[in-house]
Amino acid sequence: MAEQRNSTIGLLLRELLKERSLSMRKFSELTGIDTATISRIINGKRNATPQHLEKFAECLDVPLINLFEAAGYPIEQRQEESESDSDIHTSVDAIQFLLKSSNVYDDEFSVSHVEQKLESYGLYAQTEEGKNSILKDFDEKIKSVGSIGPFISKLKELYEKFTLGKGTIFELTLIGSTLLYFIIPVDVIPDYLFPIGYLDDAIAVQLTTKALLKN
């Protein structure tokens, strides 16, 4: 069974690297994982840890949940939910597993905690101080993260809308709350717990995207 799981994640990674024209050496540079480890994972000779998978997902711009499933980690599926709700909940399952395996975060993670933070930041985003913080600090925070990925790209899109004032007061407040969530380092999972400190930021982006589509 373990060999089958290793084979599945290995085949998926090999295909993703081929699609993106990435060599294992370049992939190693982008992820910070040594080439020998990547080679052994791809060739089914060792397991990919949750930390490996998080870095792979960010670099390859694919959902973390896809790599967790390919690597054989248990992810609970919720059938009676909308597709976007399911995406968020399966991401939460993956985050919970990653947090437990990392042994650096003891609190229970939940979407409601992220929603509460977003609500408080929404109020702050309506103030001049909050708006100035977004305009002054967003680019610097992006540089400090030093990565690309689906949620970073979406944040840049939201930032552009915010700076141009594209949207209703409700939409701009929602967008502002998400940008502040990303900028302020102490949120549900503190950013200093890198790289897992940005997993909750990705959930915040998903929640905001879903809310904007409903509005």
Coordinates of C-alpha atoms in Angstrom, one line a residue:
M1 CA 0.0 0.0 0.0
A2 CA 2.8 2.4 0.9
E3 CA 4.6 1.7 -2.4
Q4 CA 1.4 2.4 -4.3
R5 CA 0.9 5.8 -2.5
N6 CA 4.5 6.7 -3.2
S7 CA 4.1 5.7 -6.9
T8 CA 0.9 7.9 -7.2
I9 CA 2.5 11.1 -5.8
G10 CA 5.6 10.4 -7.8
L11 CA 3.7 10.1 -11.1
L12 CA 1.7 13.2 -10.4
L13 CA 4.8 15.3 -9.6
R14 CA 6.6 14.0 -12.6
E15 CA 3.6 15.0 -14.8
L16 CA 3.4 18.4 -13.2
L17 CA 7.1 19.1 -13.6
K18 CA 6.8 18.1 -17.3
E19 CA 3.8 20.4 -17.9
R20 CA 5.7 23.3 -16.4
S21 CA 9.0 22.5 -18.0
L22 CA 10.7 22.3 -14.7
S23 CA 13.8 20.2 -14.0
M24 CA 14.3 18.6 -10.6
R25 CA 17.2 20.9 -10.0
K26 CA 15.1 24.0 -10.7
F27 CA 12.2 22.5 -8.6
S28 CA 14.7 22.0 -5.8
E29 CA 15.8 25.7 -6.0
L30 CA 12.2 26.9 -6.0
T31 CA 11.0 24.7 -3.1
G32 CA 14.2 24.7 -1.0
I33 CA 14.1 20.9 -0.9
D34 CA 17.3 19.1 -1.9
T35 CA 17.3 17.4 -5.3
A36 CA 18.1 14.0 -3.8
T37 CA 15.0 14.1 -1.6
I38 CA 12.8 15.2 -4.5
S39 CA 14.2 12.4 -6.7
R40 CA 13.5 9.8 -4.1
I41 CA 9.9 11.0 -3.7
I42 CA 9.3 11.0 -7.4
N43 CA 10.8 7.6 -7.8
G44 CA 8.7 6.2 -4.9
K45 CA 11.7 5.5 -2.6
R46 CA 10.5 7.7 0.2
N47 CA 7.4 9.3 1.6
A48 CA 6.5 13.0 1.0
T49 CA 5.9 14.7 4.3
P50 CA 3.1 17.2 4.7
Q51 CA 5.8 20.0 4.8
H52 CA 7.1 18.7 1.4
L53 CA 3.6 18.7 -0.1
E54 CA 2.8 22.2 1.1
K55 CA 6.0 23.5 -0.6
F56 CA 5.2 21.5 -3.8
A57 CA 1.7 22.8 -3.9
E58 CA 2.8 26.5 -3.6
C59 CA 5.5 26.1 -6.2
L60 CA 3.4 24.2 -8.7
D61 CA 0.3 26.3 -8.2
V62 CA -1.9 23.3 -7.5
P63 CA -4.4 22.7 -4.6
L64 CA -2.7 21.2 -1.6
I65 CA -5.5 18.8 -1.2
N66 CA -4.7 17.1 -4.5
L67 CA -1.2 16.3 -3.4
F68 CA -2.4 15.1 0.0
E69 CA -4.7 12.7 -1.7
A70 CA -2.1 11.5 -4.1
A71 CA 0.3 10.9 -1.2
G72 CA -2.3 8.8 0.6
Y73 CA -3.0 11.1 3.5
P74 CA -6.5 10.6 4.9
I75 CA -8.8 13.5 3.9
E76 CA -12.4 13.4 4.9
Q77 CA -14.8 14.1 2.1
R78 CA -18.1 15.9 2.8
Q79 CA -20.6 15.1 0.1
E80 CA -23.6 17.3 1.0
E81 CA -21.9 20.6 0.4
S82 CA -21.5 23.0 -2.4
E83 CA -18.2 22.7 -4.4
S84 CA -16.7 25.9 -2.8
D85 CA -17.7 24.8 0.7
S86 CA -16.1 21.4 0.1
D87 CA -12.9 23.0 -1.2
I88 CA -12.6 25.0 2.0
H89 CA -13.4 22.1 4.3
T90 CA -11.0 19.7 2.6
S91 CA -8.3 22.4 2.8
V92 CA -9.1 22.7 6.5
D93 CA -8.7 18.9 6.9
A94 CA -5.3 19.1 5.2
I95 CA -4.3 22.0 7.4
Q96 CA -5.3 20.2 10.6
F97 CA -3.2 17.2 9.5
L98 CA -0.2 19.4 8.7
L99 CA -0.5 21.4 12.0
K100 CA -0.6 18.1 14.1
S101 CA 2.4 16.7 12.2
S102 CA 4.4 19.9 12.6
N103 CA 4.2 19.9 16.4
V104 CA 4.5 23.7 16.4
Y105 CA 0.8 24.7 16.8
D106 CA -1.3 23.3 19.6
D107 CA -4.6 25.2 19.1
E108 CA -7.5 23.7 17.2
F109 CA -7.8 25.4 13.8
S110 CA -11.3 26.3 12.4
V111 CA -12.8 28.3 9.7
S112 CA -14.9 30.2 12.3
H113 CA -11.7 31.6 13.8
V114 CA -10.7 33.0 10.4
E115 CA -14.1 34.5 9.9
Q116 CA -14.0 36.2 13.3
K117 CA -10.6 37.8 12.4
L118 CA -11.9 38.9 9.0
E119 CA -14.8 40.6 10.6
S120 CA -12.6 42.6 13.0
Y121 CA -10.2 43.5 10.2
G122 CA -13.2 44.6 8.1
L123 CA -14.0 47.3 10.6
Y124 CA -10.3 48.4 10.6
A125 CA -10.3 48.4 6.8
Q126 CA -12.9 51.1 6.9
T127 CA -10.6 53.5 8.8
E128 CA -8.0 55.8 7.3
E129 CA -5.4 54.0 9.3
G130 CA -6.4 50.6 8.0
K131 CA -6.6 51.8 4.4
N132 CA -3.1 53.4 4.7
S133 CA -1.7 50.2 6.2
I134 CA -2.9 48.3 3.2
L135 CA -1.5 50.7 0.7
K136 CA 1.8 51.1 2.5
D137 CA 2.5 47.5 3.6
F138 CA 1.0 45.1 1.0
D139 CA 3.9 45.2 -1.5
E140 CA 6.4 44.8 1.3
K141 CA 4.6 41.8 2.7
I142 CA 4.4 40.2 -0.8
K143 CA 8.2 40.6 -1.1
S144 CA 8.8 39.1 2.3
V145 CA 6.8 36.0 1.5
G146 CA 8.8 35.7 -1.7
S147 CA 6.6 33.1 -3.3
I148 CA 4.0 32.6 -6.0
G149 CA 0.9 30.6 -5.9
P150 CA -2.9 30.6 -6.3
F151 CA -3.7 32.5 -3.2
I152 CA -0.9 35.1 -3.7
S153 CA -2.1 35.7 -7.3
K154 CA -5.6 36.2 -5.9
L155 CA -4.4 38.6 -3.3
K156 CA -2.7 40.7 -5.9
E157 CA -5.9 40.8 -7.9
L158 CA -7.8 41.9 -4.8
Y159 CA -5.2 44.6 -4.0
E160 CA -5.6 46.0 -7.5
K161 CA -9.4 46.2 -7.0
F162 CA -9.0 47.9 -3.6
T163 CA -6.5 50.5 -4.8
L164 CA -8.7 51.4 -7.8
G165 CA -11.8 51.4 -5.6
K166 CA -13.6 48.8 -7.8
G167 CA -16.6 47.6 -6.0
T168 CA -19.3 48.5 -3.5
I169 CA -18.5 49.6 0.1
F170 CA -19.3 46.1 1.2
E171 CA -17.0 44.5 -1.4
L172 CA -14.1 46.9 -0.6
T173 CA -14.5 46.3 3.1
L174 CA -14.5 42.5 2.5
I175 CA -11.4 42.9 0.3
G176 CA -9.7 45.2 2.8
S177 CA -10.3 42.7 5.6
T178 CA -8.5 40.0 3.6
L179 CA -5.6 42.2 2.7
L180 CA -5.1 43.1 6.3
Y181 CA -5.4 39.5 7.3
F182 CA -2.4 38.8 5.0
I183 CA -0.4 41.9 6.0
I184 CA -0.8 41.6 9.8
P185 CA 1.5 38.8 11.0
V186 CA -0.4 37.7 14.1
D187 CA -3.6 36.0 12.9
V188 CA -5.1 32.6 13.6
I189 CA -1.9 30.8 12.6
P190 CA 1.0 33.3 13.2
D191 CA 3.0 34.0 10.0
Y192 CA 6.3 33.4 11.8
L193 CA 5.4 29.7 11.8
F194 CA 6.7 29.5 8.2
P195 CA 5.5 28.0 5.9
I196 CA 2.4 26.8 7.7
G197 CA 1.7 30.3 9.0
Y198 CA 0.2 31.2 5.6
L199 CA -2.3 28.3 5.3
D200 CA -5.0 30.3 7.2
D201 CA -4.3 33.3 4.9
A202 CA -5.2 31.0 1.9
I203 CA -8.5 30.0 3.7
A204 CA -9.2 33.8 4.2
V205 CA -8.8 34.3 0.5
Q206 CA -11.1 31.4 -0.3
L207 CA -13.8 32.7 2.1
T208 CA -13.6 36.2 0.6
T209 CA -13.7 35.0 -3.0
K210 CA -16.8 32.9 -2.2
A211 CA -18.5 35.9 -0.5
L212 CA -17.7 38.2 -3.5
L213 CA -19.2 35.7 -5.9
K214 CA -22.4 35.5 -3.8
N215 CA -22.8 39.3 -3.5

